[in-house]
Every structure is written in C-alpha cells, then in structure tokens.
mmCIF file of C-alpha atoms and ligand atoms in Angstrom:
data_model
loop_
_atom_site.group_PDB
_atom_site.id
_atom_site.type_symbol
_atom_site.label_atom_id
_atom_site.label_comp_id
_atom_site.label_asym_id
_atom_site.label_seq_id
_atom_site.Cartn_x
_atom_site.Cartn_y
_atom_site.Cartn_z
ATOM 1 C CA MET A 273 2.025 1.289 -2.502
ATOM 2 C CA ARG A 274 3.000 -1.968 -4.046
ATOM 3 C CA LEU A 275 4.572 -3.070 -7.269
ATOM 4 C CA PRO A 276 1.964 -4.396 -9.700
ATOM 5 C CA GLY A 277 2.074 -8.002 -10.873
ATOM 6 C CA ALA A 278 3.726 -9.456 -7.754
ATOM 7 C CA LYS A 279 2.199 -12.877 -7.388
ATOM 8 C CA THR A 280 3.374 -16.363 -6.524
ATOM 9 C CA ALA A 281 3.319 -18.944 -9.266
ATOM 10 C CA LYS A 282 2.092 -21.424 -6.710
ATOM 11 C CA THR A 283 -0.982 -19.400 -5.729
ATOM 12 C CA PHE A 284 -3.549 -21.706 -7.250
ATOM 13 C CA SER A 285 -2.089 -24.976 -6.020
ATOM 14 C CA ARG A 286 -1.847 -23.433 -2.569
ATOM 15 C CA VAL A 287 -5.484 -22.371 -2.752
ATOM 16 C CA LEU A 288 -6.377 -25.968 -3.516
ATOM 17 C CA ARG A 289 -4.314 -27.127 -0.545
ATOM 18 C CA ALA A 290 -6.082 -24.572 1.665
ATOM 19 C CA ARG A 291 -9.420 -26.043 0.644
ATOM 20 C CA ILE A 292 -8.323 -29.255 2.243
ATOM 21 C CA LEU A 293 -6.354 -27.877 5.185
ATOM 22 C CA GLY A 294 -8.379 -24.721 5.852
ATOM 23 C CA GLY A 295 -7.084 -21.212 5.389
ATOM 24 C CA ALA A 296 -7.904 -17.565 5.890
ATOM 25 C CA LEU A 297 -7.650 -14.465 3.766
ATOM 26 C CA ILE A 298 -6.035 -11.099 4.302
ATOM 27 C CA LEU A 299 -7.446 -8.509 1.906
ATOM 28 C CA GLY A 300 -5.323 -5.538 0.823
ATOM 29 C CA TYR A 301 -6.609 -2.067 -0.090
ATOM 30 C CA HIS A 302 -5.053 1.370 -0.496
ATOM 31 C CA ARG A 303 -7.727 3.939 -1.259
ATOM 32 C CA VAL A 304 -11.510 4.147 -1.237
ATOM 33 C CA SER A 305 -12.008 6.979 -3.666
ATOM 34 C CA THR A 306 -12.966 7.888 -7.197
ATOM 35 C CA VAL A 307 -10.156 9.698 -8.979
ATOM 36 C CA GLU A 308 -9.984 10.830 -12.578
ATOM 37 C CA ASN A 309 -6.879 8.884 -13.491
ATOM 38 C CA ASP A 310 -5.976 6.030 -11.131
ATOM 39 C CA VAL A 311 -2.513 5.502 -12.628
ATOM 40 C CA TYR A 312 -1.307 3.219 -9.838
ATOM 41 C CA GLN A 313 -4.590 1.276 -9.724
ATOM 42 C CA VAL A 314 -4.975 1.704 -5.992
ATOM 43 C CA CYS A 315 -8.564 3.002 -5.805
ATOM 44 C CA VAL A 316 -11.792 1.155 -5.101
ATOM 45 C CA SER A 317 -14.874 3.360 -5.510
ATOM 46 C CA PRO A 318 -16.977 4.004 -2.385
ATOM 47 C CA GLU A 319 -19.929 2.169 -3.991
ATOM 48 C CA ASN A 320 -17.859 -0.900 -4.795
ATOM 49 C CA PHE A 321 -16.142 -0.874 -1.403
ATOM 50 C CA SER A 322 -19.540 -0.784 0.282
ATOM 51 C CA GLY A 323 -20.720 -3.699 -1.878
ATOM 52 C CA GLN A 324 -17.562 -5.640 -1.031
ATOM 53 C CA MET A 325 -17.914 -5.073 2.723
ATOM 54 C CA GLN A 326 -21.597 -6.012 2.601
ATOM 55 C CA ALA A 327 -20.661 -9.255 0.862
ATOM 56 C CA LEU A 328 -17.830 -9.887 3.313
ATOM 57 C CA ARG A 329 -20.222 -9.541 6.243
ATOM 58 C CA ALA A 330 -22.778 -11.818 4.558
ATOM 59 C CA TYR A 331 -20.499 -14.608 3.339
ATOM 60 C CA ALA A 332 -17.399 -14.633 5.530
ATOM 61 C CA TYR A 333 -16.159 -14.137 9.070
ATOM 62 C CA PRO A 334 -14.434 -10.727 9.196
ATOM 63 C CA ILE A 335 -11.928 -10.436 12.050
ATOM 64 C CA SER A 336 -9.114 -8.044 12.870
ATOM 65 C CA LEU A 337 -5.651 -8.918 11.608
ATOM 66 C CA SER A 338 -4.295 -9.096 15.163
ATOM 67 C CA LYS A 339 -6.988 -11.668 16.045
ATOM 68 C CA LEU A 340 -6.266 -13.558 12.857
ATOM 69 C CA VAL A 341 -2.560 -13.696 13.756
ATOM 70 C CA GLN A 342 -3.454 -14.905 17.256
ATOM 71 C CA SER A 343 -5.666 -17.632 15.762
ATOM 72 C CA LEU A 344 -2.879 -18.700 13.386
ATOM 73 C CA LYS A 345 -0.491 -19.022 16.332
ATOM 74 C CA GLN A 346 -2.970 -21.070 18.357
ATOM 75 C CA ASN A 347 -4.060 -23.133 15.364
ATOM 76 C CA ILE A 348 -7.734 -22.363 15.986
ATOM 77 C CA LEU A 349 -8.674 -20.592 12.796
ATOM 78 C CA ALA A 350 -12.428 -20.060 12.422
ATOM 79 C CA PRO A 351 -13.760 -21.049 8.979
ATOM 80 C CA LYS A 352 -13.908 -18.241 6.412
ATOM 81 C CA SER A 353 -11.817 -15.864 8.555
ATOM 82 C CA VAL A 354 -10.993 -12.715 6.599
ATOM 83 C CA ALA A 355 -9.002 -9.657 7.720
ATOM 84 C CA VAL A 356 -9.109 -6.279 5.954
ATOM 85 C CA THR A 357 -5.962 -4.145 5.626
ATOM 86 C CA PHE A 358 -5.053 -0.793 4.076
ATOM 87 C CA ASP A 359 -1.548 0.372 3.167
ATOM 88 C CA ASP A 360 -0.247 3.974 3.238
ATOM 89 C CA GLY A 361 -3.005 5.633 5.332
ATOM 90 C CA TYR A 362 -4.712 7.921 2.811
ATOM 91 C CA ALA A 363 -7.198 10.426 4.267
ATOM 92 C CA ASP A 364 -10.063 8.707 2.434
ATOM 93 C CA ASN A 365 -9.558 5.732 4.766
ATOM 94 C CA LEU A 366 -10.999 7.943 7.521
ATOM 95 C CA TYR A 367 -13.619 9.931 5.627
ATOM 96 C CA VAL A 368 -14.907 7.283 3.213
ATOM 97 C CA ALA A 369 -13.813 3.784 4.285
ATOM 98 C CA LYS A 370 -14.360 4.091 8.038
ATOM 99 C CA PRO A 371 -18.132 4.845 7.883
ATOM 100 C CA ILE A 372 -18.582 1.844 5.568
ATOM 101 C CA LEU A 373 -16.523 -0.421 7.859
ATOM 102 C CA GLU A 374 -18.637 0.785 10.803
ATOM 103 C CA LYS A 375 -21.876 0.166 8.942
ATOM 104 C CA PHE A 376 -20.973 -3.495 8.425
ATOM 105 C CA ASP A 377 -18.977 -3.792 11.680
ATOM 106 C CA ILE A 378 -15.808 -4.906 9.906
ATOM 107 C CA PRO A 379 -12.458 -4.410 11.670
ATOM 108 C CA ALA A 380 -9.443 -3.231 9.677
ATOM 109 C CA THR A 381 -5.724 -2.553 10.049
ATOM 110 C CA VAL A 382 -4.181 0.530 8.425
ATOM 111 C CA PHE A 383 -0.402 0.607 7.856
ATOM 112 C CA ILE A 384 1.026 4.118 8.221
ATOM 113 C CA CYS A 385 4.150 5.900 6.923
ATOM 114 C CA SER A 386 4.822 8.192 9.876
ATOM 115 C CA GLY A 387 7.044 10.557 7.849
ATOM 116 C CA TYR A 388 4.136 11.427 5.556
ATOM 117 C CA MET A 389 1.429 12.222 8.102
ATOM 118 C CA GLY A 390 -0.790 14.982 6.682
ATOM 119 C CA ARG A 391 1.294 15.145 3.486
ATOM 120 C CA GLU A 392 1.082 14.220 -0.155
ATOM 121 C CA PHE A 393 3.101 11.096 -1.062
ATOM 122 C CA TRP A 394 5.904 11.732 -3.521
ATOM 123 C CA TRP A 395 4.339 9.531 -6.212
ATOM 124 C CA ASP A 396 1.058 11.488 -6.065
ATOM 125 C CA GLU A 397 2.900 14.796 -6.148
ATOM 126 C CA LEU A 398 4.904 13.559 -9.117
ATOM 127 C CA ASP A 399 1.705 12.715 -11.006
ATOM 128 C CA ARG A 400 0.135 16.046 -10.203
ATOM 129 C CA ILE A 401 3.232 17.934 -11.297
ATOM 130 C CA VAL A 402 3.796 16.005 -14.514
ATOM 131 C CA LEU A 403 0.119 16.230 -15.508
ATOM 132 C CA SER A 404 -0.101 19.988 -15.053
ATOM 133 C CA SER A 405 3.397 21.102 -16.035
ATOM 134 C CA GLN A 406 3.917 23.032 -19.241
ATOM 135 C CA ALA A 407 7.704 22.801 -18.903
ATOM 136 C CA ASP A 408 9.833 21.527 -21.739
ATOM 137 C CA THR A 409 10.636 17.843 -21.207
ATOM 138 C CA ARG A 410 13.042 17.511 -24.108
ATOM 139 C CA ALA A 411 16.424 16.266 -22.964
ATOM 140 C CA LEU A 412 15.699 16.703 -19.262
ATOM 141 C CA ARG A 413 18.653 15.991 -16.950
ATOM 142 C CA LEU A 414 18.374 15.876 -13.152
ATOM 143 C CA PRO A 415 21.703 15.272 -11.393
ATOM 144 C CA VAL A 416 21.117 13.668 -7.976
ATOM 145 C CA GLY A 417 24.050 12.513 -5.852
ATOM 146 C CA ARG A 418 26.151 10.093 -7.865
ATOM 147 C CA THR A 419 23.443 9.429 -10.404
ATOM 148 C CA GLN A 420 21.263 11.432 -12.756
ATOM 149 C CA PHE A 421 17.894 11.213 -14.438
ATOM 150 C CA LYS A 422 18.215 11.405 -18.206
ATOM 151 C CA TRP A 423 15.247 11.766 -20.463
ATOM 152 C CA ASP A 424 15.215 11.988 -24.219
ATOM 153 C CA PRO A 425 11.836 11.718 -25.923
ATOM 154 C CA PRO A 426 11.235 8.411 -27.726
ATOM 155 C CA ARG A 427 12.205 8.366 -31.376
ATOM 156 C CA GLY A 428 9.590 10.032 -33.562
ATOM 157 C CA SER A 429 7.867 11.932 -30.752
ATOM 158 C CA SER A 430 9.483 15.240 -30.083
ATOM 159 C CA GLU A 431 6.271 16.624 -28.627
ATOM 160 C CA MET A 432 5.182 15.788 -25.115
ATOM 161 C CA ASP A 433 1.538 16.286 -26.029
ATOM 162 C CA ASN A 434 1.859 12.783 -27.431
ATOM 163 C CA PRO A 435 0.063 10.840 -24.616
ATOM 164 C CA GLU A 436 2.267 7.767 -24.965
ATOM 165 C CA ALA A 437 5.471 9.829 -24.686
ATOM 166 C CA HIS A 438 3.967 11.614 -21.711
ATOM 167 C CA ARG A 439 3.169 8.297 -20.005
ATOM 168 C CA GLN A 440 6.674 7.000 -20.650
ATOM 169 C CA PHE A 441 8.156 10.197 -19.249
ATOM 170 C CA ARG A 442 6.111 9.919 -16.039
ATOM 171 C CA GLU A 443 7.017 6.250 -15.647
ATOM 172 C CA ALA A 444 10.714 6.919 -16.183
ATOM 173 C CA LEU A 445 10.649 9.620 -13.502
ATOM 174 C CA TYR A 446 8.684 7.345 -11.151
ATOM 175 C CA HIS A 447 11.186 4.495 -11.473
ATOM 176 C CA PHE A 448 14.113 6.880 -11.060
ATOM 177 C CA LEU A 449 12.628 8.251 -7.814
ATOM 178 C CA LEU A 450 11.762 4.754 -6.618
ATOM 179 C CA SER A 451 15.429 3.781 -6.917
ATOM 180 C CA LEU A 452 16.593 6.556 -4.554
ATOM 181 C CA ASP A 453 16.931 6.674 -0.782
ATOM 182 C CA VAL A 454 14.926 9.330 1.024
ATOM 183 C CA GLU A 455 17.481 12.170 1.065
ATOM 184 C CA ASP A 456 18.218 11.922 -2.662
ATOM 185 C CA GLN A 457 14.528 11.461 -3.365
ATOM 186 C CA ASN A 458 13.718 14.726 -1.557
ATOM 187 C CA HIS A 459 16.487 16.461 -3.480
ATOM 188 C CA ALA A 460 15.161 15.089 -6.784
ATOM 189 C CA MET A 461 11.594 16.144 -5.965
ATOM 190 C CA GLY A 462 12.894 19.661 -5.248
ATOM 191 C CA LEU A 463 14.525 19.754 -8.694
ATOM 192 C CA ILE A 464 11.341 18.454 -10.327
ATOM 193 C CA ARG A 465 9.238 21.119 -8.559
ATOM 194 C CA THR A 466 11.575 23.853 -9.814
ATOM 195 C CA TRP A 467 11.709 22.419 -13.327
ATOM 196 C CA SER A 468 7.934 22.043 -13.573
ATOM 197 C CA GLY A 469 6.967 25.517 -12.448
ATOM 198 C CA VAL A 470 3.885 23.921 -10.827
ATOM 199 C CA SER A 471 2.941 25.432 -7.493
ATOM 200 C CA SER A 472 1.781 23.578 -4.400
ATOM 201 C CA PRO A 473 -2.018 23.175 -4.198
ATOM 202 C CA GLY A 474 -2.135 24.046 -0.468
ATOM 203 C CA ILE A 475 -4.086 21.076 0.815
ATOM 204 C CA PRO A 476 -3.516 18.372 -1.806
ATOM 205 C CA ALA A 477 -6.436 16.254 -3.029
ATOM 206 C CA SER A 478 -4.528 13.034 -2.295
ATOM 207 C CA ARG A 479 -2.735 12.956 1.026
ATOM 208 C CA ALA A 480 -2.007 10.811 4.059
ATOM 209 C CA MET A 481 -3.904 11.253 7.333
ATOM 210 C CA SER A 482 -2.568 13.759 9.873
ATOM 211 C CA GLU A 483 -1.935 12.854 13.525
ATOM 212 C CA GLU A 484 -5.381 14.191 14.506
ATOM 213 C CA GLU A 485 -7.032 12.198 11.743
ATOM 214 C CA LEU A 486 -5.233 9.018 12.781
ATOM 215 C CA LEU A 487 -6.568 9.477 16.309
ATOM 216 C CA GLN A 488 -10.080 9.874 14.888
ATOM 217 C CA LEU A 489 -9.578 6.762 12.790
ATOM 218 C CA VAL A 490 -8.871 4.552 15.801
ATOM 219 C CA ASP A 491 -11.218 6.254 18.293
ATOM 220 C CA ASP A 492 -13.890 3.539 18.435
ATOM 221 C CA GLY A 493 -11.478 0.594 18.381
ATOM 222 C CA LEU A 494 -12.707 -0.929 15.113
ATOM 223 C CA ILE A 495 -9.551 0.088 13.252
ATOM 224 C CA GLU A 496 -5.990 -0.586 14.396
ATOM 225 C CA LEU A 497 -2.736 0.861 13.090
ATOM 226 C CA GLY A 498 0.420 -0.834 11.893
ATOM 227 C CA ALA A 499 3.767 0.578 10.750
ATOM 228 C CA HIS A 500 4.831 0.965 7.096
ATOM 229 C CA THR A 501 8.236 2.696 7.621
ATOM 230 C CA SER A 502 8.636 6.469 7.840
ATOM 231 C CA HIS A 503 9.135 7.334 4.179
ATOM 232 C CA HIS A 504 8.086 4.280 2.173
ATOM 233 C CA PRO A 505 11.532 3.425 0.731
ATOM 234 C CA MET A 506 12.333 0.228 -1.151
ATOM 235 C CA LEU A 507 13.905 -1.677 1.763
ATOM 236 C CA PRO A 508 16.080 -3.991 -0.390
ATOM 237 C CA GLN A 509 17.958 -0.915 -1.655
ATOM 238 C CA LEU A 510 18.850 0.319 1.826
ATOM 239 C CA SER A 511 21.741 -0.527 4.125
ATOM 240 C CA PHE A 512 20.951 -2.503 7.275
ATOM 241 C CA ALA A 513 21.256 0.692 9.334
ATOM 242 C CA ARG A 514 18.861 2.632 7.095
ATOM 243 C CA GLN A 515 16.301 -0.208 7.093
ATOM 244 C CA LYS A 516 16.458 -0.256 10.876
ATOM 245 C CA GLU A 517 16.032 3.513 11.058
ATOM 246 C CA GLU A 518 13.010 3.561 8.735
ATOM 247 C CA ILE A 519 11.229 0.704 10.512
ATOM 248 C CA GLN A 520 12.056 1.766 14.058
ATOM 249 C CA SER A 521 11.082 5.419 13.600
ATOM 250 C CA SER A 522 7.656 4.539 12.208
ATOM 251 C CA LYS A 523 6.992 2.202 15.150
ATOM 252 C CA ARG A 524 8.184 4.787 17.666
ATOM 253 C CA ASP A 525 6.183 7.673 16.121
ATOM 254 C CA LEU A 526 2.948 5.669 16.087
ATOM 255 C CA GLU A 527 3.456 4.354 19.611
ATOM 256 C CA THR A 528 4.052 7.905 20.855
ATOM 257 C CA LEU A 529 0.896 9.081 19.089
ATOM 258 C CA LEU A 530 -1.356 6.279 20.322
ATOM 259 C CA GLY A 531 0.296 5.527 23.668
ATOM 260 C CA LYS A 532 0.229 1.807 22.909
ATOM 261 C CA LYS A 533 2.376 -0.879 21.278
ATOM 262 C CA ILE A 534 2.341 -1.313 17.510
ATOM 263 C CA ALA A 535 2.460 -5.014 16.652
ATOM 264 C CA GLY A 536 2.085 -5.089 12.864
ATOM 265 C CA PHE A 537 4.209 -4.034 9.913
ATOM 266 C CA SER A 538 3.690 -3.911 6.167
ATOM 267 C CA TYR A 539 6.713 -3.924 3.825
ATOM 268 C CA PRO A 540 6.671 -0.904 1.453
ATOM 269 C CA ASN A 541 5.943 -2.162 -2.072
ATOM 270 C CA GLY A 542 5.652 -5.607 -0.474
ATOM 271 C CA GLN A 543 9.438 -5.986 -0.563
ATOM 272 C CA VAL A 544 10.687 -8.332 2.166
ATOM 273 C CA THR A 545 14.399 -8.342 3.016
ATOM 274 C CA VAL A 546 16.489 -10.945 4.802
ATOM 275 C CA ALA A 547 17.657 -8.256 7.227
ATOM 276 C CA ALA A 548 14.212 -6.883 8.002
ATOM 277 C CA LYS A 549 12.604 -10.075 9.320
ATOM 278 C CA PRO A 550 14.864 -10.592 12.374
ATOM 279 C CA LEU A 551 14.863 -6.824 12.930
ATOM 280 C CA LEU A 552 11.072 -6.765 13.117
ATOM 281 C CA ARG A 553 11.104 -9.623 15.618
ATOM 282 C CA GLU A 554 13.724 -7.856 17.780
ATOM 283 C CA MET A 555 11.747 -4.616 17.720
ATOM 284 C CA GLY A 556 8.668 -6.360 19.058
ATOM 285 C CA PHE A 557 6.546 -6.662 15.929
ATOM 286 C CA THR A 558 4.518 -9.874 15.972
ATOM 287 C CA TYR A 559 3.618 -10.006 12.274
ATOM 288 C CA ALA A 560 4.362 -8.425 8.896
ATOM 289 C CA CYS A 561 2.484 -8.334 5.583
ATOM 290 C CA THR A 562 3.916 -8.688 2.089
ATOM 291 C CA SER A 563 2.268 -8.110 -1.291
ATOM 292 C CA LEU A 564 2.452 -11.746 -2.380
ATOM 293 C CA GLN A 565 -0.962 -13.252 -3.026
ATOM 294 C CA ASP A 566 -1.875 -16.429 -1.198
ATOM 295 C CA VAL A 567 -4.154 -17.744 1.533
ATOM 296 C CA VAL A 568 -2.759 -17.877 5.089
ATOM 297 C CA ARG A 569 -3.030 -20.883 7.358
ATOM 298 C CA PRO A 570 -1.574 -22.218 10.636
ATOM 299 C CA GLY A 571 2.140 -22.611 9.941
ATOM 300 C CA SER A 572 2.317 -19.569 7.628
ATOM 301 C CA ASP A 573 5.351 -17.349 8.230
ATOM 302 C CA LEU A 574 3.947 -14.533 10.407
ATOM 303 C CA TYR A 575 6.638 -12.164 9.075
ATOM 304 C CA GLU A 576 5.659 -12.847 5.461
ATOM 305 C CA LEU A 577 1.882 -12.837 5.602
ATOM 306 C CA THR A 578 0.322 -12.947 2.154
ATOM 307 C CA ARG A 579 -2.591 -10.834 0.977
ATOM 308 C CA PHE A 580 -5.067 -10.591 -1.863
ATOM 309 C CA TRP A 581 -5.109 -7.078 -3.351
ATOM 310 C CA GLN A 582 -8.625 -6.016 -4.153
ATOM 311 C CA GLN A 583 -9.771 -4.565 -7.449
ATOM 312 C CA ASP A 584 -12.407 -1.921 -8.111
ATOM 313 C CA VAL A 585 -15.182 -4.466 -8.667
ATOM 314 C CA ASP A 586 -18.751 -4.695 -7.369
ATOM 315 C CA GLY A 587 -19.908 -6.969 -4.539
ATOM 316 C CA GLU A 588 -20.953 -9.746 -6.895
ATOM 317 C CA ARG A 589 -17.532 -10.057 -8.538
ATOM 318 C CA PHE A 590 -15.867 -9.694 -5.150
ATOM 319 C CA VAL A 591 -17.873 -12.669 -3.840
ATOM 320 C CA LYS A 592 -16.701 -14.744 -6.799
ATOM 321 C CA GLY A 593 -13.135 -14.008 -5.708
ATOM 322 C CA LEU A 594 -13.903 -14.885 -2.096
ATOM 323 C CA ASN A 595 -15.610 -18.055 -3.219
ATOM 324 C CA ARG A 596 -12.631 -19.045 -5.327
ATOM 325 C CA TRP A 597 -10.114 -18.278 -2.593
ATOM 326 C CA LEU A 598 -12.003 -19.832 0.282
ATOM 327 C CA SER A 599 -13.991 -22.453 -1.599
ATOM 328 C CA MET A 600 -17.117 -21.147 0.029
ATOM 329 C CA LYS A 601 -20.600 -22.172 -0.949
ATOM 330 C CA VAL A 602 -22.327 -18.943 -1.956
ATOM 331 C CA HIS A 603 -26.052 -19.102 -2.634
HETATM 332 ZN ZN1 ZN B 842 2.645 1.297 0.686
#
C-alpha cells in the first residue's frame, strides 16, 4: 500500500532534466484485478494491464529492477529502460498478472510482506467488515493500549446508512489502525471483528500469496521477489529496534523460502526513515523503492528509488504517460 498524493513538487522539472541527461522509469502496481469498490485505488483491470504491457514491450525497453539498478551503478543505462514492480504480493499477481507478463516477456519485481503470506491484509479485512456489518456505529469506542478509537457520527447524520457518514467512519478506523504498531493493530482488529459480528469468509477474495504461490510466481525466473517488511507498518512510527525487526524478518523469511539472497526492499506506504537506509545497507539490501514519483538516472539514491504509480487506464493513455516521462517519440 501507499499513501495517495505523495509526489515531489520537482517532478516535472526533473523529467525535463532527464530528457537531457537520460533517465529510466520504475513503474509501480499493486493489483491486477477488477473489484466492485476499489477504495484504495490499487487495482488495474486485467484488460488495461495487458494493454499497458503490450505498449511497454512495443515502445520501451523493459528490464528487471535488479538489472536496472546494476545499470545505474555502472552508468550504462539503455535508452527507454523501464522496470515493473508490484507492492504487497496479492494473489492476483500470480493468477492474473504473471500470464500477461509472460505473454509480453516483461520481468517484474514483487515486494512481499512475509507476515501476511496467504492472508488477508488488515485494510482489506477492515473494508469487508465495515461494508457488511450491521452493528451500531453510534458512539463507538475501542480502547487499545494507551489510546482509543472514538467515533461519533457527524452532526446531522445519526444513521450510518448515510453513505458519506459510512465513508468517514471507515476512513477514521483506517487512519486509527494505520497509526498503531503491529501488536496493538492486531488487538484493535480483534475488537473490530467482535464489534462487527461479521464472520470470516474462509478464503478471502483479496489476500496475499501463500508460500507455495510465491514459489510458483518465481518458478520461471521472470519475476523476482523483494522484501516489504513483515507486517506493513508505518516505519516512521516505530522505534529503531522495531524497524530493524520488521525489515530483517521479511528478508530472512523470503531468503529461507527461496534459498537465495533478497536484494531489494520497498518501504511500506513509501515512507523512508533516516534509520532504515543505513540498516538496509548493513543487512545486505542493494536498493530500496519509495512512493515518490520521479525518473531515475545514474546518480539517483539507490535506497530512495522513485516510481510512477500506474492508474487503471488503457494502453493508449499509458503510452501518453510513458511518452511524457521518457520523452519518447511514439508513432
Ligand atoms: Zn505496500
């Protein structure tokens, strides 16, 4: 996941500079799926993703992120180099995105939260619960640790069947959960489950890949994995020790699963911390991705690689974006 709206003010002047100096793109995706209500705006439909990959193959030079990083280090960046990345490791990356990537022979890197393998992410569970709960939301109080969630319906809307009040309620809960470390977050989710009266769906519709599915994802070598912490916390809110624990455990779990070194990291919600950068270097990561939008070029900070998050648009609109970012001549 990432926080919406994160963008550098300098993006466009930097794009202009890249036109002169040469630059490459890292594209960011989360899900290739069609869902009824994409509240976090993380889905690209299979049709649009296919159109985007077809255009990428036709108009650019798709390479893996590890090769792109190598090229940046050696200052030998091929023109129109573009790397594809996915954050979070949703199951649709295997069942929907992978066949499309194979069809157009486009490598990709998928950043995994090892504590969520095979499970539903808390933000998806929250949505599912809030959407289907019939529980009374008036004056809800959830005491968690030293803090508590307090909800009083907005003035003039005592009924939660008011869609705007319902949206505000979900957002308030989301931001409350986002502010918590993992233990308190689990505790809060337990309270929300009890309050809601909504039962578990068994296998949830939206979930992260299991260990077996991750092995299938990487079996032909087109897709590589990177780490994305164990539980997707907001790193800036954690102590140094907790940041270290979250980063190190995800690297260790993935290395144990694959039997090979994990070189890449993606900051949850794109949030870089001063502490995390030297930690990543010490742990043997060679690069890390943020959610800031910019082109990358020789000299870019390899521990703050910038990406362009992709929208659910067709191949034609996608090419316009590529053209703008890379100053390519598209006929
Ligand atoms: Zn994420």
